[in-house]
XYZ file of C-alpha atoms in Angstrom:
461
model
C -10.004 -23.742 -14.107
C -8.049 -25.597 -11.485
C -9.663 -27.675 -8.796
C -10.789 -25.991 -5.606
C -7.708 -27.119 -3.775
C -5.611 -24.803 -5.853
C -3.086 -27.460 -7.021
C -2.389 -25.416 -10.134
C 0.541 -23.152 -9.292
C 1.006 -19.438 -9.844
C 3.226 -18.234 -12.706
C 6.621 -18.881 -11.125
C 9.484 -16.605 -12.210
C 7.229 -14.429 -14.374
C 8.523 -11.079 -13.070
C 12.017 -9.623 -13.335
C 13.794 -7.532 -10.709
C 12.972 -4.367 -12.689
C 9.290 -5.247 -12.900
C 9.280 -6.058 -9.186
C 10.824 -2.649 -8.459
C 8.182 -0.875 -10.543
C 5.442 -2.850 -8.792
C 6.838 -1.746 -5.426
C 6.991 1.907 -6.454
C 3.512 1.865 -7.963
C 2.141 0.101 -4.892
C 2.530 3.259 -2.817
C 0.604 5.283 -5.430
C 3.193 8.121 -5.266
C 1.248 10.955 -6.936
C -2.047 10.067 -5.250
C -0.435 9.561 -1.825
C 1.517 12.811 -1.841
C -1.539 14.692 -3.127
C -3.856 13.504 -0.358
C -1.373 13.522 2.531
C 0.621 16.737 2.027
C -2.053 18.992 3.496
C -2.444 16.741 6.525
C 1.227 16.289 7.328
C 2.048 19.955 6.679
C -0.787 21.120 8.919
C 0.597 18.871 11.658
C 4.341 19.605 11.542
C 4.991 22.256 8.872
C 8.368 22.191 7.119
C 9.462 19.258 9.282
C 7.411 17.198 6.839
C 10.618 16.772 4.842
C 12.486 15.263 7.787
C 9.493 13.137 8.741
C 9.376 11.558 5.300
C 13.125 10.945 5.413
C 13.286 9.347 8.855
C 10.025 7.403 8.504
C 11.303 6.087 5.183
C 14.581 4.955 6.753
C 12.667 3.203 9.541
C 10.403 1.609 6.934
C 13.601 0.401 5.266
C 14.124 -1.792 8.330
C 10.828 -3.505 7.577
C 11.884 -3.893 3.959
C 14.944 -5.805 5.207
C 12.594 -7.990 7.271
C 10.337 -8.809 4.319
C 13.282 -9.378 1.962
C 15.140 -11.625 4.431
C 12.110 -13.798 5.092
C 11.251 -13.941 1.392
C 14.690 -15.364 0.589
C 14.204 -18.360 2.883
C 10.461 -18.960 2.441
C 8.868 -17.144 -0.519
C 5.083 -17.239 -0.228
C 2.235 -15.335 -1.861
C 0.856 -14.754 1.629
C 4.068 -13.000 2.735
C 3.302 -11.638 6.239
C 0.649 -14.327 6.817
C 3.027 -17.187 6.047
C 6.077 -15.793 7.837
C 4.363 -14.619 11.018
C 2.476 -17.915 11.133
C 5.694 -19.899 10.846
C 7.469 -17.919 13.561
C 4.708 -17.017 16.043
C 2.019 -19.575 15.274
C -1.000 -19.886 12.950
C -3.298 -17.507 14.835
C -0.872 -14.589 14.680
C -0.159 -15.454 11.058
C -3.859 -15.453 10.227
C -4.374 -11.988 11.667
C -1.283 -10.628 9.904
C -2.803 -11.735 6.605
C -6.274 -10.619 7.616
C -5.014 -7.140 8.540
C -3.505 -6.716 5.093
C -6.675 -7.889 3.360
C -8.932 -5.541 5.339
C -6.607 -2.604 4.638
C -6.540 -3.503 0.925
C -10.334 -3.554 0.635
C -10.768 -0.224 2.413
C -8.021 1.500 0.454
C -9.147 0.096 -2.872
C -12.645 1.494 -2.459
C -11.351 4.764 -1.043
C -9.130 5.196 -4.103
C -11.688 4.202 -6.746
C -13.842 7.306 -6.347
C -10.864 9.713 -6.674
C -9.913 7.895 -9.892
C -13.408 8.537 -11.192
C -13.471 12.218 -10.225
C -10.039 12.714 -11.803
C -11.377 11.151 -14.997
C -14.321 13.534 -15.049
C -12.068 16.476 -14.256
C -10.215 15.712 -17.472
C -13.161 15.002 -19.777
C -16.296 16.518 -18.215
C -15.534 18.781 -15.227
C -19.130 19.990 -15.109
C -20.283 16.514 -14.060
C -18.244 16.207 -10.877
C -21.392 16.443 -8.736
C -23.195 13.758 -10.724
C -23.110 10.927 -8.183
C -24.462 8.159 -10.475
C -21.926 9.070 -13.169
C -19.003 9.238 -10.721
C -20.007 5.893 -9.236
C -20.423 4.323 -12.662
C -16.983 5.453 -13.814
C -15.466 4.217 -10.550
C -17.099 0.829 -11.135
C -15.689 0.736 -14.662
C -12.181 1.479 -13.421
C -12.481 -1.189 -10.746
C -13.715 -3.747 -13.265
C -11.073 -2.935 -15.893
C -8.200 -3.147 -13.408
C -9.591 -6.387 -11.962
C -9.834 -7.878 -15.454
C -6.206 -6.996 -16.161
C -5.045 -8.615 -12.927
C -7.274 -11.632 -13.573
C -5.764 -12.268 -16.993
C -2.305 -12.929 -15.581
C 0.648 -11.383 -13.804
C 2.349 -10.598 -17.106
C -0.619 -8.469 -18.206
C -0.695 -6.780 -14.797
C 3.031 -6.094 -14.996
C 2.883 -4.600 -18.507
C 0.001 -2.341 -17.484
C 1.811 -1.246 -14.333
C 5.027 -0.437 -16.190
C 3.177 1.722 -18.732
C 1.123 3.529 -16.092
C 4.098 4.146 -13.790
C 6.379 5.458 -16.529
C 3.700 7.864 -17.789
C 3.029 9.048 -14.223
C 6.750 9.511 -13.518
C 7.403 11.525 -16.693
C 4.610 13.988 -15.901
C 5.633 14.413 -12.264
C 9.307 14.928 -13.066
C 8.467 17.550 -15.700
C 6.413 19.456 -13.103
C 9.152 19.071 -10.469
C 11.948 20.333 -12.724
C 9.797 23.214 -13.961
C 8.934 24.189 -10.377
C 12.580 24.240 -9.321
C 13.543 26.233 -12.427
C 10.784 28.825 -11.947
C 10.615 29.166 -8.158
C 14.162 28.437 -6.938
C 15.117 32.116 -7.243
C 12.174 33.258 -5.116
C 11.022 30.205 -3.148
C 7.846 30.271 -1.084
C 9.940 28.611 1.639
C 13.720 29.031 1.678
C 15.375 25.621 1.765
C 16.930 24.945 5.172
C 18.778 22.097 6.857
C 16.439 22.630 9.810
C 13.808 20.753 7.789
C 15.695 17.511 8.397
C 17.482 18.312 11.656
C 16.784 15.596 14.265
C 17.013 18.201 17.018
C 14.152 20.177 15.448
C 11.701 17.386 16.252
C 9.872 17.024 19.500
C 8.439 13.665 20.517
C 4.976 14.821 19.454
C 6.000 16.270 16.078
C 7.884 13.102 15.166
C 4.912 10.931 16.141
C 2.380 13.121 14.308
C 4.462 13.050 11.137
C 5.048 9.312 11.365
C 1.305 8.639 11.532
C 0.867 10.133 8.063
C 4.133 8.810 6.641
C 3.221 5.194 7.390
C 0.170 5.458 5.151
C 2.148 7.302 2.472
C 4.853 4.620 2.207
C 2.481 1.657 2.392
C 2.198 -0.574 -0.671
C 5.810 -1.372 -1.591
C 5.407 -4.823 0.002
C 3.310 -6.007 -2.951
C 6.701 -7.192 -4.250
C 6.685 -9.809 -1.496
C 3.136 -10.989 -2.232
C 4.398 -11.628 -5.753
C 7.322 -13.604 -4.337
C 6.114 -16.893 -5.829
C 5.832 -15.213 -9.231
C 9.322 -13.665 -8.981
C 12.717 -15.226 -8.354
C 13.418 -14.749 -4.607
C 16.550 -12.692 -5.264
C 14.689 -10.505 -7.777
C 11.779 -9.921 -5.383
C 14.124 -8.894 -2.573
C 16.128 -6.677 -4.929
C 12.902 -5.136 -6.235
C 11.735 -4.308 -2.710
C 15.073 -2.702 -1.834
C 15.295 -0.478 -4.903
C 11.617 0.428 -4.675
C 12.142 1.684 -1.112
C 15.298 3.624 -1.987
C 13.569 5.300 -4.922
C 10.481 6.086 -2.853
C 12.453 7.696 -0.012
C 14.363 9.916 -2.429
C 11.250 10.724 -4.443
C 9.021 11.657 -1.500
C 11.687 13.774 0.208
C 12.609 15.652 -2.978
C 8.979 16.145 -3.987
C 8.112 17.561 -0.560
C 11.017 20.022 -0.893
C 9.719 21.056 -4.321
C 6.229 21.575 -2.888
C 7.611 23.858 -0.187
C 9.654 25.807 -2.734
C 6.638 26.290 -5.003
C 3.734 26.869 -2.585
C 3.148 29.169 0.354
C 1.453 28.073 3.571
C -1.819 29.548 2.371
C -1.591 27.812 -1.014
C -0.879 24.430 0.581
C -3.840 24.850 2.918
C -6.132 25.974 0.084
C -5.083 23.149 -2.233
C -6.520 20.504 0.095
C -5.916 17.215 -1.779
C -4.869 18.927 -5.030
C -1.404 20.096 -4.009
C 0.248 18.810 -7.190
C -2.360 20.507 -9.336
C -1.801 23.733 -7.383
C 1.850 23.670 -8.476
C 0.993 22.739 -12.051
C -1.582 25.544 -12.292
C 1.074 28.082 -11.240
C 3.421 26.822 -13.931
C 1.354 25.959 -16.975
C -1.800 27.306 -18.653
C -4.779 25.039 -19.212
C -5.055 22.396 -20.580
C -1.377 21.584 -19.879
C -1.878 22.137 -16.168
C -4.307 19.209 -16.168
C -1.577 16.739 -17.065
C -0.783 16.398 -13.373
C -4.406 15.357 -12.839
C -3.770 12.597 -15.376
C -0.670 11.559 -13.403
C -2.683 11.428 -10.173
C -5.372 9.360 -11.884
C -2.787 6.928 -13.275
C -1.188 6.701 -9.835
C -4.531 5.824 -8.287
C -5.270 3.183 -10.917
C -1.813 1.684 -10.347
C -2.493 1.477 -6.627
C -5.806 -0.260 -7.285
C -3.956 -2.920 -9.229
C -1.390 -3.564 -6.520
C -4.033 -3.747 -3.794
C -5.990 -6.322 -5.807
C -2.754 -8.271 -6.214
C -1.956 -8.129 -2.493
C -5.444 -9.134 -1.425
C -5.835 -11.975 -3.928
C -2.386 -13.455 -3.245
C -2.896 -13.261 0.505
C -6.322 -14.903 0.300
C -4.928 -17.568 -2.032
C -2.109 -18.407 0.380
C -4.381 -18.440 3.423
C -6.839 -20.732 1.657
C -4.063 -23.013 0.451
C -2.882 -23.284 4.063
C -6.397 -24.222 5.195
C -7.200 -21.178 7.333
C -9.806 -19.991 4.822
C -12.139 -22.080 2.634
C -10.152 -23.959 -0.037
C -12.314 -22.531 -2.812
C -10.339 -19.271 -2.608
C -7.116 -21.119 -3.496
C -8.415 -22.001 -6.968
C -5.958 -21.010 -9.701
C -6.969 -20.495 -13.330
C -5.295 -23.190 -15.437
C -4.431 -20.841 -18.311
C -3.926 -17.460 -16.620
C -2.217 -18.880 -13.506
C -3.944 -16.355 -11.265
C -6.015 -16.937 -8.097
C -9.196 -16.093 -9.976
C -11.714 -16.727 -7.190
C -9.817 -14.565 -4.688
C -9.487 -11.826 -7.315
C -13.227 -11.844 -7.945
C -13.856 -11.698 -4.194
C -12.115 -8.347 -3.802
C -13.858 -7.067 -6.930
C -17.195 -8.053 -5.358
C -16.352 -6.396 -2.038
C -15.241 -3.301 -3.905
C -18.434 -3.016 -5.950
C -20.687 -3.442 -2.910
C -18.827 -0.875 -0.815
C -18.470 1.486 -3.758
C -22.193 1.736 -4.460
C -23.043 1.701 -0.751
C -20.712 4.615 -0.034
C -22.020 6.583 -3.005
C -25.698 6.379 -2.097
C -25.637 5.963 1.687
C -24.061 8.959 3.504
C -23.469 6.911 6.648
C -21.401 4.346 4.746
C -19.522 7.120 2.923
C -18.568 8.774 6.211
C -17.406 5.448 7.631
C -15.209 4.820 4.594
C -13.782 8.330 4.792
C -12.907 7.837 8.437
C -11.536 4.388 7.764
C -8.681 5.760 5.687
C -7.093 6.672 9.013
C -7.911 3.215 10.331
C -5.857 1.667 7.541
C -2.802 2.944 9.392
C -3.590 0.700 12.364
C -3.862 -2.358 10.141
C -0.602 -1.464 8.376
C 1.193 -1.072 11.699
C -0.220 -4.393 12.885
C 0.823 -6.692 10.062
C 4.075 -4.931 9.169
C 5.123 -4.619 12.804
C 4.466 -8.316 13.383
C 6.575 -9.165 10.340
C 9.469 -7.061 11.620
C 9.392 -8.826 14.992
C 8.992 -12.240 13.305
C 12.105 -11.642 11.214
C 14.147 -10.519 14.220
C 13.095 -13.574 16.206
C 13.604 -16.025 13.332
C 17.175 -14.868 12.665
C 18.105 -14.036 16.282
C 20.887 -16.630 16.245
C 22.882 -14.350 13.930
C 23.546 -12.051 16.885
C 26.041 -14.647 18.117
C 27.499 -15.750 14.784
C 27.402 -12.939 12.210
C 26.823 -9.393 13.431
C 26.955 -7.950 9.907
C 24.081 -10.137 8.729
C 22.326 -9.586 12.057
C 22.081 -5.854 11.358
C 19.779 -6.361 8.342
C 18.016 -9.486 9.575
C 17.609 -8.810 13.282
C 18.442 -5.258 14.397
C 16.879 -3.181 11.603
C 13.748 -5.374 11.382
C 13.269 -5.123 15.158
C 13.619 -1.325 15.005
C 11.100 -1.245 12.147
C 8.655 -3.364 14.127
C 9.117 -1.169 17.202
C 8.501 1.902 15.045
C 5.180 0.471 13.877
C 4.191 -0.407 17.440
C 5.053 3.137 18.520
C 2.974 4.724 15.729
C -0.028 2.532 16.592
C 0.237 3.224 20.326
C 0.498 6.958 19.725
C -2.348 7.168 17.217
C -4.993 5.016 18.931
C -5.875 7.617 21.622
C -6.272 10.301 18.935
C -8.742 8.371 16.767
C -12.512 8.796 16.810
C -14.798 5.902 17.799
C -15.632 5.321 14.119
C -11.959 5.039 13.157
C -11.268 2.696 16.066
C -14.303 0.589 15.168
C -13.128 0.155 11.592
C -9.446 -0.177 12.453
C -9.622 -2.535 15.410
C -13.073 -3.944 14.603
C -11.905 -4.831 11.092
C -9.123 -6.910 12.616
C -11.424 -8.459 15.233
C -13.857 -9.502 12.502
C -11.244 -12.047 11.486
C -12.232 -14.212 14.435
C -15.324 -15.250 12.430
C -13.582 -16.908 9.443
C -10.822 -18.196 11.726
C -13.399 -19.865 13.975
C -15.314 -21.302 11.025
C -12.147 -22.752 9.511
C -11.194 -24.421 12.791
C -14.723 -25.753 13.265
C -14.674 -27.240 9.767
C -11.282 -28.840 10.386
C -12.583 -30.376 13.612
C -15.609 -31.774 11.755
C -13.385 -33.212 9.035
C -11.136 -34.895 11.592
C -14.133 -36.324 13.419
C -15.571 -37.654 10.159
C -12.223 -39.194 9.207
C -11.939 -41.004 12.535
C -15.583 -42.035 12.567
C -16.355 -39.820 15.607
């Protein structure tokens, strides 16, 4: 083990551009995200879901330019924390990092149970109502994924590549089969009106964007791995991950509309991909898409552990959290203490939500609250990039487009989504979303108090 100060460095240059791209794609949990959000976004705006995914993705691309630009000049495992702190001051930087960590914990736990139920659906569907068994399997998944991440970024990368390729093959087989079978008699006839800007009202665009933000979230894990990737490779990975995700989500939503009627989408709830697979293939082949969804969820668990642990490591190294969390394993070159912290949080919340209905309902509601935390830290990063590179507006307008204009638009988009969604949220969602951010004042205050004590002791005060 390294000393508590974390002098041992992370595994610099361990990931290639291709591995970074795969990490970014897997970070959004494509199959899981589309499965759980399709019903919601379609109920809100119907066939305009296609256009919403396209335009929200393009706006998210502006934030990708912000992250990539800042990563080139100051790569840091803390990403948003480090950059926002440098540009706007340590307090804003702390809360940017804190927002990401809170969102990661909530999402990780929220995704662990679906991974467990998908596992049982494949091997023992009659046990889906067995709460102790579901919780136990969820705990196993959480522990296995944590162990892989703990053992080193190379192990995490190999696992992610395998999982993502298997997931992609299954999904593409289902997509091609759906187009082949249903294109002649589609449930919804393909129309350019699905992506027409004039078809959107202010409300429909905002309602779709609220869901799309959550769906696209996760690609920025590439930036948290910036110290373990060459800066150019990390930025390239983020760019190609976003391009692939925009194309994938838009095309997949079109396929869903071709294959399923309004009634079938509504009835499928969070199993929209399985609903398509069941129309195409007999059992047990139809269950392969369940396997893809499970693999997608497991991949997302890995990336959230990576984002949390790297952010906590960076914040501790900078002195805004206790230095013990910056400890790096001498052999594995991973922030082992920070990784175990998120595993511990996950286990506590997992068992609490499984056996305490009140906690379970809070976690369910908090999925919506994640959107607020995403908007907060990503929006801040977009504005930080625009402000940091603002001088380019007078010297190089071409560079200013990707380092000032697009990042500012991305940040404004996030601010708009947050402002629109806050009045629609329940008190529980607001408590988790805003309260989760406000809770950061506790560790921030403790860190500053400790620093003041250390200075007083050093000066003999």
